[in-house]
PDB file of C-alpha atoms and ligand atoms in Angstrom:
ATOM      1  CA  UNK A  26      14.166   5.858  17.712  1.00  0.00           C
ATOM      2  CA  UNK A  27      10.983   4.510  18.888  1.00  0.00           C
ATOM      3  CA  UNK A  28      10.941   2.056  16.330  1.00  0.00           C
ATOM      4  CA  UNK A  29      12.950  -0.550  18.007  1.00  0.00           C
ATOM      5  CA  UNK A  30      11.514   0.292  21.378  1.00  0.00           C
ATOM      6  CA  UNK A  31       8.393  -0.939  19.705  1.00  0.00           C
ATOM      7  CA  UNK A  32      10.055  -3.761  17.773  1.00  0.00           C
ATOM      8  CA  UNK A  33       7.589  -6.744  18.072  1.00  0.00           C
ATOM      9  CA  UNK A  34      10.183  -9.665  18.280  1.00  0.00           C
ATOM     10  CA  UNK A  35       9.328 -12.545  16.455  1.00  0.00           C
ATOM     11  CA  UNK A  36      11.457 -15.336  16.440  1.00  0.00           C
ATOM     12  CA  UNK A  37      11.702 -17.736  14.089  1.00  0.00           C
ATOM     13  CA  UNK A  38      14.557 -20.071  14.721  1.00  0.00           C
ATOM     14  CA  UNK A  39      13.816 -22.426  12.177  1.00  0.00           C
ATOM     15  CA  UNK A  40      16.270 -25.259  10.781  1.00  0.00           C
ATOM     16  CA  UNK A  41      15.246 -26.392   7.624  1.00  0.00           C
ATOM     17  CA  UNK A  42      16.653 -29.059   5.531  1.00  0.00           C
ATOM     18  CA  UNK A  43      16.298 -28.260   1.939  1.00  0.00           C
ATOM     19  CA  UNK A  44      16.272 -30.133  -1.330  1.00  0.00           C
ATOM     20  CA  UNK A  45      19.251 -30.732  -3.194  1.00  0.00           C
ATOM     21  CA  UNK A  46      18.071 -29.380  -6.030  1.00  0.00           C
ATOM     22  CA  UNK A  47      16.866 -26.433  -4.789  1.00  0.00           C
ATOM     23  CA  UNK A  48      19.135 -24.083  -5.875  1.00  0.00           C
ATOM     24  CA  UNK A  49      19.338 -21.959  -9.175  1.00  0.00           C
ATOM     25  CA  UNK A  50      15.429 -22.909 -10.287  1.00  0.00           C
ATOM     26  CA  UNK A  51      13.895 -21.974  -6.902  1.00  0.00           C
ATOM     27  CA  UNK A  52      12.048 -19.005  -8.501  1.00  0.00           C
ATOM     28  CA  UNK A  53       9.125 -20.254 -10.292  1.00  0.00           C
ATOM     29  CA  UNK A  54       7.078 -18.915  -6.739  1.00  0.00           C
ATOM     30  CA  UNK A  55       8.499 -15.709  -7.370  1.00  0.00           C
ATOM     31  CA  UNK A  56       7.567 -15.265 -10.830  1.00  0.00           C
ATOM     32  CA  UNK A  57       3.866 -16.908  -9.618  1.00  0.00           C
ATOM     33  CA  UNK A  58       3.212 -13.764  -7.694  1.00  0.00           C
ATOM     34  CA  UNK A  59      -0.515 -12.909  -7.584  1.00  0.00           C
ATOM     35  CA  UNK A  60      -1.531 -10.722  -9.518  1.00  0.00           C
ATOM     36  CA  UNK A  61      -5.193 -10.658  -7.584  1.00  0.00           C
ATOM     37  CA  UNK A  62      -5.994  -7.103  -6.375  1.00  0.00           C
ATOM     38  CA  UNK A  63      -8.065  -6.416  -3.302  1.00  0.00           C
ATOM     39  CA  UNK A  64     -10.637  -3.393  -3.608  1.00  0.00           C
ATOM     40  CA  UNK A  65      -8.187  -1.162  -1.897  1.00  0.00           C
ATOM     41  CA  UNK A  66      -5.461  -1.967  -4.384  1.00  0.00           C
ATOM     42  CA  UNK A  67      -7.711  -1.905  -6.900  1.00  0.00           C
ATOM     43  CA  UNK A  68      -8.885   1.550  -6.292  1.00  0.00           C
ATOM     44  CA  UNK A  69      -5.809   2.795  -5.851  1.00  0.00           C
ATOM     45  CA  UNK A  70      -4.512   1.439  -9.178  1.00  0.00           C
ATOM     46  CA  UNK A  71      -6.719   3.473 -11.298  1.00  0.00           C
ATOM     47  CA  UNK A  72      -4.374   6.461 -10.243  1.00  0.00           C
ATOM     48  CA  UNK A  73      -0.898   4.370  -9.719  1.00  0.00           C
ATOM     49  CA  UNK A  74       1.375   2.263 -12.045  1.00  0.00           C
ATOM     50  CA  UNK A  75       0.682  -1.008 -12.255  1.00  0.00           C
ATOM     51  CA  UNK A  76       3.706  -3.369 -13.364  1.00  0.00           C
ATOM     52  CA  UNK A  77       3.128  -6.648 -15.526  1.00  0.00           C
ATOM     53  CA  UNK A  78       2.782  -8.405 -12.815  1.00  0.00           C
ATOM     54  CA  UNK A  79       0.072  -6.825 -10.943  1.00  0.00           C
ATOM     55  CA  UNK A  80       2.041  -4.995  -8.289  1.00  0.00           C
ATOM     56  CA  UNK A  81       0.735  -1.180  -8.192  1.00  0.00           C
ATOM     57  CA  UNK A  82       2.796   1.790  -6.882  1.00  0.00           C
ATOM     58  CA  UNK A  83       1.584   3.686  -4.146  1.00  0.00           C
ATOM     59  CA  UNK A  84       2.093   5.714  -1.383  1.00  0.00           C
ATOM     60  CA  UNK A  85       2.826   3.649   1.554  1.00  0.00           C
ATOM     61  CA  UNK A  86       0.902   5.107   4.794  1.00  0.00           C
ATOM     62  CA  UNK A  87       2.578   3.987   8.051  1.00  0.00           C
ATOM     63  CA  UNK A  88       4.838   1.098   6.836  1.00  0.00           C
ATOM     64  CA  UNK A  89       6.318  -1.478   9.223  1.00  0.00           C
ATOM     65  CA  UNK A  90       9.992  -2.907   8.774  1.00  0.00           C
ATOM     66  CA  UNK A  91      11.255  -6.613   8.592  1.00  0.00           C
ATOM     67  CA  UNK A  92      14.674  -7.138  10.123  1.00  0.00           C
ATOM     68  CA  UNK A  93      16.370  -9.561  11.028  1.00  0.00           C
ATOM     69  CA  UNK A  94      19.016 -12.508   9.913  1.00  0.00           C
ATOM     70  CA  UNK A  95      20.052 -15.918   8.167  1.00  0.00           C
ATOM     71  CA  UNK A  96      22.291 -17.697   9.693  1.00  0.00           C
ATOM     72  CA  UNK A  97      23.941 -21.188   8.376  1.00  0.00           C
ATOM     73  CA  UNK A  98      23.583 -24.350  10.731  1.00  0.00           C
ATOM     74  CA  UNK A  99      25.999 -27.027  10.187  1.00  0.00           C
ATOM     75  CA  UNK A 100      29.869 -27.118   9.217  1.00  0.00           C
ATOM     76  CA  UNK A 101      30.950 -24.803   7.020  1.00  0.00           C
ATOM     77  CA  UNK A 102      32.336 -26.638   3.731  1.00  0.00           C
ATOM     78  CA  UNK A 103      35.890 -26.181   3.281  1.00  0.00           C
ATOM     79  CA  UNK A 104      36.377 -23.660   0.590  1.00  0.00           C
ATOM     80  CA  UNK A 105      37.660 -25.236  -3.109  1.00  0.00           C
ATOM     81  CA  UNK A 106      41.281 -24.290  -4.023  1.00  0.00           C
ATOM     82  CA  UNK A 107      41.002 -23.489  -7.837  1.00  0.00           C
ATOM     83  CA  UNK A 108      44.524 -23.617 -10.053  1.00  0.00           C
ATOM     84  CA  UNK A 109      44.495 -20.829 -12.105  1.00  0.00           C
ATOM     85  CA  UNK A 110      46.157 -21.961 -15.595  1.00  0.00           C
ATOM     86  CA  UNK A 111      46.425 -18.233 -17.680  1.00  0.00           C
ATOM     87  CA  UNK A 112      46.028 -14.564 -16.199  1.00  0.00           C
ATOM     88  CA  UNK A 113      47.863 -14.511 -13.430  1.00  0.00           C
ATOM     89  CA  UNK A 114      48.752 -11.137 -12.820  1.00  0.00           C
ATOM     90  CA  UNK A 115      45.094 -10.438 -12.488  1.00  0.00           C
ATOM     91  CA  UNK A 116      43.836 -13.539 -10.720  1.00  0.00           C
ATOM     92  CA  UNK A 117      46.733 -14.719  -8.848  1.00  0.00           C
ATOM     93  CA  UNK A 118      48.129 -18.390  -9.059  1.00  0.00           C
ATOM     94  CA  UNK A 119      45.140 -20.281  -7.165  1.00  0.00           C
ATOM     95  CA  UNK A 120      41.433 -19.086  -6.186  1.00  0.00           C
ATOM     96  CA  UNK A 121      39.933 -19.709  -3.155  1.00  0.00           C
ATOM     97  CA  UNK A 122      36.104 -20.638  -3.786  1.00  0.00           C
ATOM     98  CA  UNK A 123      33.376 -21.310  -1.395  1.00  0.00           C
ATOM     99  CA  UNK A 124      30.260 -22.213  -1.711  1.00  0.00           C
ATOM    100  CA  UNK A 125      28.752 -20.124   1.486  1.00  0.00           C
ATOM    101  CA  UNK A 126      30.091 -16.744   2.818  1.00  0.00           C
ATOM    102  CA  UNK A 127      29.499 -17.615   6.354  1.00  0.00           C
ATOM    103  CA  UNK A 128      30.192 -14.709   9.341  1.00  0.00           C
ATOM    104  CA  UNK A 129      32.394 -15.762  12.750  1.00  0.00           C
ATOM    105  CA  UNK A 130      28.211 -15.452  14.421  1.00  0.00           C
ATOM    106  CA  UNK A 131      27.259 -18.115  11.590  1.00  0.00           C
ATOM    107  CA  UNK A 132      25.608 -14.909   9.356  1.00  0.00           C
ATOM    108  CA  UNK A 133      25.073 -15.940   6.139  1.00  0.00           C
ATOM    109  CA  UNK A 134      25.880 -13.147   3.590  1.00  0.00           C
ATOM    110  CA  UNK A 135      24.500 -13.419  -0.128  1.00  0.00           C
ATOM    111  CA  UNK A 136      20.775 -14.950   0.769  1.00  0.00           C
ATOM    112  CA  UNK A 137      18.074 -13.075  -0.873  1.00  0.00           C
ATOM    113  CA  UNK A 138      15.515 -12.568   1.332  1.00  0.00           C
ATOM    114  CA  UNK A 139      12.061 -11.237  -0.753  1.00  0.00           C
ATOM    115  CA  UNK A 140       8.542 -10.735  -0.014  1.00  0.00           C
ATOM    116  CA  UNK A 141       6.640 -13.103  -2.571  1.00  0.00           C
ATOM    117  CA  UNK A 142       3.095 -12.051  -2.199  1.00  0.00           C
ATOM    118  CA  UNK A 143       2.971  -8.455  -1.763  1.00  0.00           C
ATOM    119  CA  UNK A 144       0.352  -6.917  -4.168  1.00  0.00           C
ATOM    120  CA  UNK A 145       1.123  -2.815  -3.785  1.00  0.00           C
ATOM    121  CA  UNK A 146       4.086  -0.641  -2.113  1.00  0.00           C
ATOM    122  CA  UNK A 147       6.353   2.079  -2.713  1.00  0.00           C
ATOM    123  CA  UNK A 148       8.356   2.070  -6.034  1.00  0.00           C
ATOM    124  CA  UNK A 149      11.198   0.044  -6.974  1.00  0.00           C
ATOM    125  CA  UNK A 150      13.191   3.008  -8.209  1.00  0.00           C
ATOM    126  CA  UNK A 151      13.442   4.830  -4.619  1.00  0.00           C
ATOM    127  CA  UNK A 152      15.243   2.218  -3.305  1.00  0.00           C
ATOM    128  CA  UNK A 153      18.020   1.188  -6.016  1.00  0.00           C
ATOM    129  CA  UNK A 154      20.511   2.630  -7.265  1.00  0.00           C
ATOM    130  CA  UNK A 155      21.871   2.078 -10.477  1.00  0.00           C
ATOM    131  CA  UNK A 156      23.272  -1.427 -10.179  1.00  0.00           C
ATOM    132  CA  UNK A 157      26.823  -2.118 -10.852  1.00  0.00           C
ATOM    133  CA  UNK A 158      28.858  -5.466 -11.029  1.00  0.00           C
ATOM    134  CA  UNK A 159      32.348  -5.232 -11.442  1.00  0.00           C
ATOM    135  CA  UNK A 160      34.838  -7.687 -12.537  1.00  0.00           C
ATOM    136  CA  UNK A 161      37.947  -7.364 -10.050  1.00  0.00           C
ATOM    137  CA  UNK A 162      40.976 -10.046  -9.652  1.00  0.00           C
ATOM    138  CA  UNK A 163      38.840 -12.452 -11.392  1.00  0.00           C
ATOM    139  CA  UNK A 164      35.511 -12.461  -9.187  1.00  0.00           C
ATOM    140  CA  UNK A 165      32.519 -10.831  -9.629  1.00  0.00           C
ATOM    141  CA  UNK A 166      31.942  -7.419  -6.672  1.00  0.00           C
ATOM    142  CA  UNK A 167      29.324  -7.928  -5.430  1.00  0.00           C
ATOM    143  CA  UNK A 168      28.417 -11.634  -6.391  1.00  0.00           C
ATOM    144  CA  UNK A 169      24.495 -10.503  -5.652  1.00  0.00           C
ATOM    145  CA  UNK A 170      22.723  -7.687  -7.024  1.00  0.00           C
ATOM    146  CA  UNK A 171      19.038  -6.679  -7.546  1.00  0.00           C
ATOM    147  CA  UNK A 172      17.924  -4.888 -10.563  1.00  0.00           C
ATOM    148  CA  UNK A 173      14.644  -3.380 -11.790  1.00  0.00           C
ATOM    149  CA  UNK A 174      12.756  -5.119 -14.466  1.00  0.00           C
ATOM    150  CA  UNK A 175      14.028  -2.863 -17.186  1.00  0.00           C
ATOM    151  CA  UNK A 176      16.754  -1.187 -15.399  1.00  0.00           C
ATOM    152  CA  UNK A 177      20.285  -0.394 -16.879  1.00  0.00           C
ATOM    153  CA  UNK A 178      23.201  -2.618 -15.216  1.00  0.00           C
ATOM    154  CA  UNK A 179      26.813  -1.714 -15.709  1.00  0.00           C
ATOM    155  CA  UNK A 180      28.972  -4.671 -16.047  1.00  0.00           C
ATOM    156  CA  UNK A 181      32.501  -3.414 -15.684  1.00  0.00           C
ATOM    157  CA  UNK A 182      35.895  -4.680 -16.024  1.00  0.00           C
ATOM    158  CA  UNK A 183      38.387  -3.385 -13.204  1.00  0.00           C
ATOM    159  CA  UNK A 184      40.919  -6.112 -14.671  1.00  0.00           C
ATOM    160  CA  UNK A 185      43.915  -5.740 -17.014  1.00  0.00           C
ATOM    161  CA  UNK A 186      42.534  -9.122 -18.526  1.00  0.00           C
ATOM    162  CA  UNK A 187      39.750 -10.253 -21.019  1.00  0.00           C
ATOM    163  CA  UNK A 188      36.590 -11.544 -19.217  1.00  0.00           C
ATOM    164  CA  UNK A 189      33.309 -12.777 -20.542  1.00  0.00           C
ATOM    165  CA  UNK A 190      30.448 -12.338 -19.489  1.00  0.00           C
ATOM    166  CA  UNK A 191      27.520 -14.972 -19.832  1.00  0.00           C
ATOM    167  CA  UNK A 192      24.052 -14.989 -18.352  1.00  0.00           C
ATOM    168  CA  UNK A 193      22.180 -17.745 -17.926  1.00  0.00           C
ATOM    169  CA  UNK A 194      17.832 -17.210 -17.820  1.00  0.00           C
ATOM    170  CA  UNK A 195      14.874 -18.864 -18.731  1.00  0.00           C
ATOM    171  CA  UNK A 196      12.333 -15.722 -18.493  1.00  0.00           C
ATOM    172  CA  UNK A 197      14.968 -13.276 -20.116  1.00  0.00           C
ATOM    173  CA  UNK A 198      17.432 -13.271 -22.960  1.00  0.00           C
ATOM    174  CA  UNK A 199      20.744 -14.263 -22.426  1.00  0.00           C
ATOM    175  CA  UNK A 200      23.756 -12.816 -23.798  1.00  0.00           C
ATOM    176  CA  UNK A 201      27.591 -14.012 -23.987  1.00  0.00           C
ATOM    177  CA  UNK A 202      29.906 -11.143 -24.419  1.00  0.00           C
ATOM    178  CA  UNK A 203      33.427 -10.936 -24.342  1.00  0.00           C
ATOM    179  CA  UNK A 204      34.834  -7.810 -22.315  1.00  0.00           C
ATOM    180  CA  UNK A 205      38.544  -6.938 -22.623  1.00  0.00           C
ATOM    181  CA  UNK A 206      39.667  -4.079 -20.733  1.00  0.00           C
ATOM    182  CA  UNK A 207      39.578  -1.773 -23.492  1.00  0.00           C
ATOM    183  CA  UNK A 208      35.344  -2.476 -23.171  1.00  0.00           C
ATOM    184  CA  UNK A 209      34.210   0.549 -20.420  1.00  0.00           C
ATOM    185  CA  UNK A 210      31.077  -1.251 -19.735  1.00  0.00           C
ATOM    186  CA  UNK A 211      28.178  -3.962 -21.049  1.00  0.00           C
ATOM    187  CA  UNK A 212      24.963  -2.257 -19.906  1.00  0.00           C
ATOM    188  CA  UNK A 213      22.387  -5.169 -19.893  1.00  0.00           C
ATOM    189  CA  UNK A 214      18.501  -5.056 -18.816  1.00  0.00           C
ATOM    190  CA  UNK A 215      16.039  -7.587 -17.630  1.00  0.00           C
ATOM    191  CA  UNK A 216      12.623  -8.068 -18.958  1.00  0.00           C
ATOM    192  CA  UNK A 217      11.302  -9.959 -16.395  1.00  0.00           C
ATOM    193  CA  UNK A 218      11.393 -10.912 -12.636  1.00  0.00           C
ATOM    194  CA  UNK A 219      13.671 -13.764 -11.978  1.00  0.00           C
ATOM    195  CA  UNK A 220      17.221 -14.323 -10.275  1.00  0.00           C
ATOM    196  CA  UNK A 221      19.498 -14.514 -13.448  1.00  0.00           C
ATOM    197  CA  UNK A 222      23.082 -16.589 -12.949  1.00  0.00           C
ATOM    198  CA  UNK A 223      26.287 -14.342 -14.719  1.00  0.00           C
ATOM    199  CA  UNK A 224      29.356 -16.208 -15.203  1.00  0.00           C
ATOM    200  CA  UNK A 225      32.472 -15.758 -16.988  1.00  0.00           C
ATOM    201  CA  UNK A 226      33.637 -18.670 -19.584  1.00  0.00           C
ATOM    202  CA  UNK A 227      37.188 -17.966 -19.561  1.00  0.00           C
ATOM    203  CA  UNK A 228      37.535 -17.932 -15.392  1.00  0.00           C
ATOM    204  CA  UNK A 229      35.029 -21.077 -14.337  1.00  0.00           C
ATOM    205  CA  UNK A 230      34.839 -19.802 -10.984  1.00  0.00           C
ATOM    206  CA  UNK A 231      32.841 -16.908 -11.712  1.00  0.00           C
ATOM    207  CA  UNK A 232      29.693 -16.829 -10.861  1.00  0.00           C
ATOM    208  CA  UNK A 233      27.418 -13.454  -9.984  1.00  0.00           C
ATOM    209  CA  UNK A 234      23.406 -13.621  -9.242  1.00  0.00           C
ATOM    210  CA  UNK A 235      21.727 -10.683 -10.818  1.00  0.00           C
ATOM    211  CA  UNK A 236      18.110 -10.761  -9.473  1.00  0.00           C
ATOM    212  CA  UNK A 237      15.526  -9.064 -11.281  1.00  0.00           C
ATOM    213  CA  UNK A 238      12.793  -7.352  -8.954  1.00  0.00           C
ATOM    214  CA  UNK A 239       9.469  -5.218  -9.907  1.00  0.00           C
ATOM    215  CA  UNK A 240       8.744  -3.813  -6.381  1.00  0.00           C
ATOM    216  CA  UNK A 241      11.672  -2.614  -3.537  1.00  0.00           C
ATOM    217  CA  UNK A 242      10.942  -5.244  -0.886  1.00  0.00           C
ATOM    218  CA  UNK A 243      13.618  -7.274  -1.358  1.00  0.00           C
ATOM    219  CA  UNK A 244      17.158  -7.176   0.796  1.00  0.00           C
ATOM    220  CA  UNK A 245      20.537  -9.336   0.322  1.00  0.00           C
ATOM    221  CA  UNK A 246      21.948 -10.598   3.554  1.00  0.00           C
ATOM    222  CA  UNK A 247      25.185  -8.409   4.536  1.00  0.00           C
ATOM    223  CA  UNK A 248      28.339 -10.295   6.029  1.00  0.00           C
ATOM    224  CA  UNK A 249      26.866 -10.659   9.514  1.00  0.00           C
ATOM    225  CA  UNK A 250      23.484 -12.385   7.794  1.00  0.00           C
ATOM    226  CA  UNK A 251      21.515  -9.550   8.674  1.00  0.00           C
ATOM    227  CA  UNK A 252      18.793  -7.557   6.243  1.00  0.00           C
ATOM    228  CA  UNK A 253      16.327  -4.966   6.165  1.00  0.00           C
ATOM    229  CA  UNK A 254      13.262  -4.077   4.542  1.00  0.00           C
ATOM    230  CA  UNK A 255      11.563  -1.336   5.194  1.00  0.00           C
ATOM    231  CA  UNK A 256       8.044   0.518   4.583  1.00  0.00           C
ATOM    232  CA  UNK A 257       6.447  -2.141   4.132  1.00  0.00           C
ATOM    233  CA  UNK A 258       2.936  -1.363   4.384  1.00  0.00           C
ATOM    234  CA  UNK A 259       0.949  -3.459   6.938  1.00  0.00           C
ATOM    235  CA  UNK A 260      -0.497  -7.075   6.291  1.00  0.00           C
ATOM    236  CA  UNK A 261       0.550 -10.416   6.431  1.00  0.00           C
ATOM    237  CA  UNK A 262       3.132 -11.529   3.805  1.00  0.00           C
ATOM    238  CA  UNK A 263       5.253 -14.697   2.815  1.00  0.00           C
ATOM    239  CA  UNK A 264       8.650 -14.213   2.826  1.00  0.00           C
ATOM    240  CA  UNK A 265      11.108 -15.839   0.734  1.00  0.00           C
ATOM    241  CA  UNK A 266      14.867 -16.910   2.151  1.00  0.00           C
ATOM    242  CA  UNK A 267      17.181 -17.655  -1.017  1.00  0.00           C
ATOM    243  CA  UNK A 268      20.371 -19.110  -1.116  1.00  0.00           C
ATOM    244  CA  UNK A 269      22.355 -20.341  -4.527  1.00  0.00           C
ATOM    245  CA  UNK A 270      23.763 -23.411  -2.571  1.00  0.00           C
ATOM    246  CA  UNK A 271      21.071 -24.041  -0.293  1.00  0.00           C
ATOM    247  CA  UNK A 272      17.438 -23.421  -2.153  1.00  0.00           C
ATOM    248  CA  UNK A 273      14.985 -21.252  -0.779  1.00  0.00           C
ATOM    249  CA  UNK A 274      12.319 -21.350   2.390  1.00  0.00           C
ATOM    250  CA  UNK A 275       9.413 -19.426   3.272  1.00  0.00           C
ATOM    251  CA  UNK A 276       7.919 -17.714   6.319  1.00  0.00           C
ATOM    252  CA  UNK A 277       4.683 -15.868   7.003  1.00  0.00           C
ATOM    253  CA  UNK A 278       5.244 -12.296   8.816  1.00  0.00           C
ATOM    254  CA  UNK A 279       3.022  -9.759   9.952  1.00  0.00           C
ATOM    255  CA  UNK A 280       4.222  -6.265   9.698  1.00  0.00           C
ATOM    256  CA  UNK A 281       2.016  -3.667  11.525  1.00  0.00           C
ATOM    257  CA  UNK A 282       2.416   0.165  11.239  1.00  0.00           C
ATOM    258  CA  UNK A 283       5.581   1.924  12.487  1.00  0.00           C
ATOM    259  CA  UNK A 284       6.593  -1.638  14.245  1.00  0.00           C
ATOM    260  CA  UNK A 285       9.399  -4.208  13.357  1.00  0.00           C
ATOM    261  CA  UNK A 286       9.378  -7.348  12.998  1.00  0.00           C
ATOM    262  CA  UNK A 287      11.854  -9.273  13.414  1.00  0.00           C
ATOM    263  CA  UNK A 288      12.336 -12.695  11.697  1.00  0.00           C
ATOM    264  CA  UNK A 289      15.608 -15.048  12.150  1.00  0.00           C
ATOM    265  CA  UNK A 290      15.941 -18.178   9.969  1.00  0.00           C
ATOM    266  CA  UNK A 291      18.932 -20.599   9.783  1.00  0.00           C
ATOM    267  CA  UNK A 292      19.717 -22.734   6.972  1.00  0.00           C
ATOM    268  CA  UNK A 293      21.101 -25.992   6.470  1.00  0.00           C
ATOM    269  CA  UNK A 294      22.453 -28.152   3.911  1.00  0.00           C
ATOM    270  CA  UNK A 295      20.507 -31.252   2.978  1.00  0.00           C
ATOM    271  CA  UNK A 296      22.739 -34.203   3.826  1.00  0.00           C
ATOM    272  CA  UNK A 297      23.104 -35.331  -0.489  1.00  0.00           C
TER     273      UNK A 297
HETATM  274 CU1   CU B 307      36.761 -13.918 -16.263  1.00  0.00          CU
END
């Protein structure tokens, strides 16, 4: 495909050192997303759907991709070696958890990587699929998942063994539920854009992200650390690199019709 031919390779091989405390709350950019709209946008909203936010649906004419990956620099923590004390049939007699999922190349799976700033694009609800999180030998599958402001998700239980499920937000209401595994499914929605924390009170390990998005241009990093977004339509953007454990970083790209860019971050733990 000519795409790639064409790719423009940008390479950002950034290290950044982030905050300590720049985990969980690092989405108050996110929710701070302009809603400013240029003539272009603007005209074009009087015929589109424009979300709370400001972000309007339209047709994106030659859209440019961002690929690319996020890798971890440093040593990998050792992961934690949990005791389980009830259930274990279903979650076996210890847990192994770790804080980073990091590839044999350094790829760092589970970052969210988002564009912050873009104003209009193609809808949400092309992209997703009805998102699912499952409950299986006491973890959540997958522990990252986006859903659309207002979108049904399926919480399931795949275990022989009572979970509960417990969100914690600031811009949406929480629930607590218990699910046994008589309980098919808790479907749950979002009200608003923000990266909502799931865990389960009776297994302390678990912990999900369920992040709540109002336009498609977002991507979670796969095993390897790599992502894709694509039709993006042309401009300049910031984009957003999220972690749970390591906080979040910003870049500026430049996407230009039918091209790729390509954009390669590493992250590192702040030294605490
Ligand atoms: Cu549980």
């Amino acid at each position: 495909m000519g795409l790639s031919e064409r790719a423009r390779r940008i390479h950002l091989f950034t290290i950044l050192t982030l905050a300590a405390c720049g985990g969980g709350a690092g989405d108050a950019d996110e929710r701070g997303v302009s809603s400013f709209l240029g003539e272009d946008a603007a005209e074009a909203a009087s015929s589109s759907q424009v979300s709370a936010s400001g972000y309007t649906v339209v047709e994106v004419q030659d859209g440019g991709s961002i690929t690319g990956s996020v890798r971890f620099s440093g040593a990998v923590p050792a992961p934690r070696m949990v005791r389980v004390t009830d259930d274990f049939d279903a979650c076996g007699a210890t847990v192994e958890v770790s804080e980073l999922e990091v590839g044999s190349g350094g790829g760092l799976a589970n970052a969210v990587v988002s564009l912050v700033d873009v104003t209009s694009g193609a809808a949400v609800s092309t992209s997703l699929s009805p998102p699912v999180l499952n409950q299986r030998g006491c973890r959540f599958e997958p522990h990252v998942i986006l859903a659309e402001v207002g979108q049904t998700v399926e919480i399931l239980n795949s275990d022989p063994v009572t979970h509960n499920v417990h969100t914690v937000a600031f811009d949406n209401r929480t629930f607590n539920r218990t699910q046994p595994p008589s309980l098919e499914k808790i479907e749950a929605s979002f009200e608003a854009t923000e990266k909502v924390m799931a865990k389960c009170d009776i297994h302390g390990w678990m912990t999900a992200w369920i992040v709540v998005v109002d336009h498609p241009y977002h991507d979670i990093t796969s095993e390897d650390g790599t992502f894709t977004i694509d039709n993006v339509p042309p401009g300049t953007y910031t984009l957003e690199i999220w972690h749970e454990a390591l906080g979040s970083t910003r870049e500026t790209v430049t996407v230009s019709g039918g091209e790729t860019t390509d954009v390669r971050v590493a992250l590192a733990q702040s030294s605490r």
